[in-house]
Amino acid sequence: GWVPAASYAVLLTGTSRADKLWAEANWIALACELGLPVVMPAGSADERERVQRLAAKTPGAMAAPALRITELAGLLAGASIVIGLDTGLTHLAVALQQPTIAIFSGSDPALTGVLGANPNIAVNLGRKGAPPSPEDVIAVARRLLQ
């Protein structure tokens, strides 16, 4: 009952290494420009704190409750778009054939990027040491949402 009834975006802000993170200000800018309710799941205590901070600063955003992997897969499968870091959940979104943007800053998308049966819905942005700007992610998200 907590999942938005209409179209929504899922932002996957957590990952296994600190160098893969994207600045919180970037997530806020992105969420504010998407024009959709935003759901942010989290696993670890640090990730939960992050999504709670982000949701508190972003109108229309919510930190998801703790979810089992099957519930998380259902959340991803119902999203209009999934935007996440270099993490397994971002790859799961592509496997579910959801429009997905993978954000890279601490790893090489040529090695670990998202690949899907439909390359028009699986987009890698950024690279090791050079994360994408919020404006770049927003532009691609708008294209995928059309």
PDB file of C-alpha atoms in Angstrom:
ATOM      1  CA  GLY A   1       0.000   0.000   0.000  1.00  0.00           C
ATOM      2  CA  TRP A   2       2.933   2.391   0.260  1.00  0.00           C
ATOM      3  CA  VAL A   3       4.072   2.198  -3.405  1.00  0.00           C
ATOM      4  CA  PRO A   4       2.834   5.190  -5.468  1.00  0.00           C
ATOM      5  CA  ALA A   5      -0.291   4.283  -7.427  1.00  0.00           C
ATOM      6  CA  ALA A   6       0.787   6.228 -10.523  1.00  0.00           C
ATOM      7  CA  SER A   7       4.092   6.349 -12.390  1.00  0.00           C
ATOM      8  CA  TYR A   8       7.143   6.532 -10.170  1.00  0.00           C
ATOM      9  CA  ALA A   9      10.931   6.464 -10.371  1.00  0.00           C
ATOM     10  CA  VAL A  10      13.271   4.325  -8.288  1.00  0.00           C
ATOM     11  CA  LEU A  11      16.620   5.828  -7.302  1.00  0.00           C
ATOM     12  CA  LEU A  12      19.265   3.342  -6.175  1.00  0.00           C
ATOM     13  CA  THR A  13      21.622   5.564  -4.199  1.00  0.00           C
ATOM     14  CA  GLY A  14      23.600   2.863  -2.406  1.00  0.00           C
ATOM     15  CA  THR A  15      26.546   0.802  -3.548  1.00  0.00           C
ATOM     16  CA  SER A  16      29.355  -1.322  -2.159  1.00  0.00           C
ATOM     17  CA  ARG A  17      32.152   1.277  -2.249  1.00  0.00           C
ATOM     18  CA  ALA A  18      32.343   4.942  -1.299  1.00  0.00           C
ATOM     19  CA  ASP A  19      34.131   5.878  -4.548  1.00  0.00           C
ATOM     20  CA  LYS A  20      31.043   4.723  -6.490  1.00  0.00           C
ATOM     21  CA  LEU A  21      28.708   7.120  -4.661  1.00  0.00           C
ATOM     22  CA  TRP A  22      27.185  10.159  -6.363  1.00  0.00           C
ATOM     23  CA  ALA A  23      26.888  13.425  -4.409  1.00  0.00           C
ATOM     24  CA  GLU A  24      23.680  13.812  -2.415  1.00  0.00           C
ATOM     25  CA  ALA A  25      23.081  17.221  -3.999  1.00  0.00           C
ATOM     26  CA  ASN A  26      23.063  15.472  -7.389  1.00  0.00           C
ATOM     27  CA  TRP A  27      20.380  13.002  -6.268  1.00  0.00           C
ATOM     28  CA  ILE A  28      18.255  15.854  -4.926  1.00  0.00           C
ATOM     29  CA  ALA A  29      18.579  17.849  -8.164  1.00  0.00           C
ATOM     30  CA  LEU A  30      17.688  14.765 -10.202  1.00  0.00           C
ATOM     31  CA  ALA A  31      14.683  13.822  -8.066  1.00  0.00           C
ATOM     32  CA  CYS A  32      13.329  17.366  -8.170  1.00  0.00           C
ATOM     33  CA  GLU A  33      13.488  17.458 -11.982  1.00  0.00           C
ATOM     34  CA  LEU A  34      12.045  14.048 -12.818  1.00  0.00           C
ATOM     35  CA  GLY A  35       8.430  15.116 -12.436  1.00  0.00           C
ATOM     36  CA  LEU A  36       7.549  11.758 -10.837  1.00  0.00           C
ATOM     37  CA  PRO A  37       7.232  10.505  -7.291  1.00  0.00           C
ATOM     38  CA  VAL A  38      10.562   8.986  -6.277  1.00  0.00           C
ATOM     39  CA  VAL A  39      11.118   5.854  -4.187  1.00  0.00           C
ATOM     40  CA  MET A  40      14.549   5.204  -2.695  1.00  0.00           C
ATOM     41  CA  PRO A  41      15.189   1.734  -1.284  1.00  0.00           C
ATOM     42  CA  ALA A  42      18.139   1.003   0.990  1.00  0.00           C
ATOM     43  CA  GLY A  43      19.845  -2.008   2.487  1.00  0.00           C
ATOM     44  CA  SER A  44      22.493  -1.131   5.052  1.00  0.00           C
ATOM     45  CA  ALA A  45      22.148   1.286   7.956  1.00  0.00           C
ATOM     46  CA  ASP A  46      24.332   3.843   6.119  1.00  0.00           C
ATOM     47  CA  GLU A  47      22.161   3.552   2.995  1.00  0.00           C
ATOM     48  CA  ARG A  48      18.993   3.943   5.093  1.00  0.00           C
ATOM     49  CA  GLU A  49      20.371   7.129   6.676  1.00  0.00           C
ATOM     50  CA  ARG A  50      21.260   8.468   3.207  1.00  0.00           C
ATOM     51  CA  VAL A  51      17.837   7.837   1.681  1.00  0.00           C
ATOM     52  CA  GLN A  52      16.109   9.321   4.711  1.00  0.00           C
ATOM     53  CA  ARG A  53      18.207  12.504   4.358  1.00  0.00           C
ATOM     54  CA  LEU A  54      17.509  12.639   0.634  1.00  0.00           C
ATOM     55  CA  ALA A  55      13.771  12.042   1.026  1.00  0.00           C
ATOM     56  CA  ALA A  56      13.548  14.754   3.684  1.00  0.00           C
ATOM     57  CA  LYS A  57      15.098  17.276   1.260  1.00  0.00           C
ATOM     58  CA  THR A  58      13.151  16.220  -1.842  1.00  0.00           C
ATOM     59  CA  PRO A  59       9.448  16.935  -2.368  1.00  0.00           C
ATOM     60  CA  GLY A  60       7.624  13.848  -3.617  1.00  0.00           C
ATOM     61  CA  ALA A  61      10.368  11.439  -2.540  1.00  0.00           C
ATOM     62  CA  MET A  62      10.151   8.634  -0.038  1.00  0.00           C
ATOM     63  CA  ALA A  63      12.541   6.240   1.631  1.00  0.00           C
ATOM     64  CA  ALA A  64      11.198   2.738   1.052  1.00  0.00           C
ATOM     65  CA  PRO A  65      10.691   0.455   4.025  1.00  0.00           C
ATOM     66  CA  ALA A  66      13.002  -2.536   4.398  1.00  0.00           C
ATOM     67  CA  LEU A  67      12.321  -4.898   1.495  1.00  0.00           C
ATOM     68  CA  ARG A  68      13.089  -8.514   0.693  1.00  0.00           C
ATOM     69  CA  ILE A  69      14.656  -9.096  -2.727  1.00  0.00           C
ATOM     70  CA  THR A  70      11.349 -10.296  -4.202  1.00  0.00           C
ATOM     71  CA  GLU A  71       9.613  -7.134  -2.982  1.00  0.00           C
ATOM     72  CA  LEU A  72      12.458  -5.025  -4.337  1.00  0.00           C
ATOM     73  CA  ALA A  73      12.192  -6.769  -7.711  1.00  0.00           C
ATOM     74  CA  GLY A  74       8.471  -5.959  -7.760  1.00  0.00           C
ATOM     75  CA  LEU A  75       9.207  -2.318  -6.952  1.00  0.00           C
ATOM     76  CA  LEU A  76      11.739  -2.129  -9.799  1.00  0.00           C
ATOM     77  CA  ALA A  77       9.396  -3.929 -12.217  1.00  0.00           C
ATOM     78  CA  GLY A  78       6.658  -1.358 -11.600  1.00  0.00           C
ATOM     79  CA  ALA A  79       8.845   1.726 -12.032  1.00  0.00           C
ATOM     80  CA  SER A  80       8.682   4.030 -15.025  1.00  0.00           C
ATOM     81  CA  ILE A  81      12.451   4.464 -14.741  1.00  0.00           C
ATOM     82  CA  VAL A  82      15.255   3.214 -12.501  1.00  0.00           C
ATOM     83  CA  ILE A  83      18.371   5.288 -11.939  1.00  0.00           C
ATOM     84  CA  GLY A  84      21.144   3.774  -9.890  1.00  0.00           C
ATOM     85  CA  LEU A  85      24.803   3.461  -9.196  1.00  0.00           C
ATOM     86  CA  ASP A  86      27.081   0.621 -10.256  1.00  0.00           C
ATOM     87  CA  THR A  87      25.321  -2.019  -8.204  1.00  0.00           C
ATOM     88  CA  GLY A  88      23.626  -5.347  -8.734  1.00  0.00           C
ATOM     89  CA  LEU A  89      20.169  -3.826  -8.271  1.00  0.00           C
ATOM     90  CA  THR A  90      20.721  -1.564 -11.276  1.00  0.00           C
ATOM     91  CA  HIS A  91      21.515  -4.668 -13.321  1.00  0.00           C
ATOM     92  CA  LEU A  92      18.352  -6.310 -11.961  1.00  0.00           C
ATOM     93  CA  ALA A  93      16.294  -3.368 -13.261  1.00  0.00           C
ATOM     94  CA  VAL A  94      17.721  -3.916 -16.755  1.00  0.00           C
ATOM     95  CA  ALA A  95      17.015  -7.651 -16.515  1.00  0.00           C
ATOM     96  CA  LEU A  96      13.408  -6.704 -15.711  1.00  0.00           C
ATOM     97  CA  GLN A  97      13.468  -4.634 -18.954  1.00  0.00           C
ATOM     98  CA  GLN A  98      12.901  -1.322 -17.183  1.00  0.00           C
ATOM     99  CA  PRO A  99      14.320   1.919 -18.605  1.00  0.00           C
ATOM    100  CA  THR A 100      17.524   2.185 -16.576  1.00  0.00           C
ATOM    101  CA  ILE A 101      20.361   4.666 -16.174  1.00  0.00           C
ATOM    102  CA  ALA A 102      23.530   3.449 -14.470  1.00  0.00           C
ATOM    103  CA  ILE A 103      25.709   6.171 -12.954  1.00  0.00           C
ATOM    104  CA  PHE A 104      29.452   5.522 -12.823  1.00  0.00           C
ATOM    105  CA  SER A 105      32.110   7.389 -10.865  1.00  0.00           C
ATOM    106  CA  GLY A 106      34.374   4.764  -9.289  1.00  0.00           C
ATOM    107  CA  SER A 107      34.345   2.005 -11.864  1.00  0.00           C
ATOM    108  CA  ASP A 108      34.535   1.473 -15.603  1.00  0.00           C
ATOM    109  CA  PRO A 109      31.208   1.005 -17.422  1.00  0.00           C
ATOM    110  CA  ALA A 110      33.068  -0.872 -20.169  1.00  0.00           C
ATOM    111  CA  LEU A 111      33.699  -3.585 -17.554  1.00  0.00           C
ATOM    112  CA  THR A 112      30.583  -3.466 -15.374  1.00  0.00           C
ATOM    113  CA  GLY A 113      28.040  -1.381 -17.280  1.00  0.00           C
ATOM    114  CA  VAL A 114      24.413  -2.283 -17.785  1.00  0.00           C
ATOM    115  CA  LEU A 115      23.554  -4.230 -20.914  1.00  0.00           C
ATOM    116  CA  GLY A 116      20.069  -5.086 -22.007  1.00  0.00           C
ATOM    117  CA  ALA A 117      18.251  -6.756 -24.845  1.00  0.00           C
ATOM    118  CA  ASN A 118      17.029  -3.277 -25.772  1.00  0.00           C
ATOM    119  CA  PRO A 119      20.024  -0.899 -25.754  1.00  0.00           C
ATOM    120  CA  ASN A 120      17.641   2.063 -25.927  1.00  0.00           C
ATOM    121  CA  ILE A 121      16.567   1.492 -22.329  1.00  0.00           C
ATOM    122  CA  ALA A 122      19.911   0.613 -20.689  1.00  0.00           C
ATOM    123  CA  VAL A 123      22.195   3.651 -20.505  1.00  0.00           C
ATOM    124  CA  ASN A 124      25.581   4.006 -18.777  1.00  0.00           C
ATOM    125  CA  LEU A 125      26.685   7.520 -17.813  1.00  0.00           C
ATOM    126  CA  GLY A 126      30.022   8.635 -16.387  1.00  0.00           C
ATOM    127  CA  ARG A 127      33.223   6.715 -15.867  1.00  0.00           C
ATOM    128  CA  LYS A 128      35.872   6.116 -13.229  1.00  0.00           C
ATOM    129  CA  GLY A 129      36.892   9.483 -11.814  1.00  0.00           C
ATOM    130  CA  ALA A 130      34.340  11.386 -13.930  1.00  0.00           C
ATOM    131  CA  PRO A 131      30.744  11.036 -12.741  1.00  0.00           C
ATOM    132  CA  PRO A 132      27.994  12.520 -14.903  1.00  0.00           C
ATOM    133  CA  SER A 133      26.402  15.826 -14.009  1.00  0.00           C
ATOM    134  CA  PRO A 134      22.807  15.904 -12.778  1.00  0.00           C
ATOM    135  CA  GLU A 135      21.912  17.731 -16.006  1.00  0.00           C
ATOM    136  CA  ASP A 136      23.287  14.854 -18.111  1.00  0.00           C
ATOM    137  CA  VAL A 137      21.315  12.278 -16.120  1.00  0.00           C
ATOM    138  CA  ILE A 138      18.142  14.395 -16.255  1.00  0.00           C
ATOM    139  CA  ALA A 139      18.428  14.783 -20.046  1.00  0.00           C
ATOM    140  CA  VAL A 140      18.740  11.018 -20.571  1.00  0.00           C
ATOM    141  CA  ALA A 141      15.937  10.320 -18.084  1.00  0.00           C
ATOM    142  CA  ARG A 142      13.598  12.648 -19.960  1.00  0.00           C
ATOM    143  CA  ARG A 143      14.413  10.841 -23.210  1.00  0.00           C
ATOM    144  CA  LEU A 144      13.769   7.425 -21.656  1.00  0.00           C
ATOM    145  CA  LEU A 145      10.481   8.591 -20.130  1.00  0.00           C
ATOM    146  CA  GLN A 146       9.062   9.717 -23.496  1.00  0.00           C
TER     147      GLN A 146
END
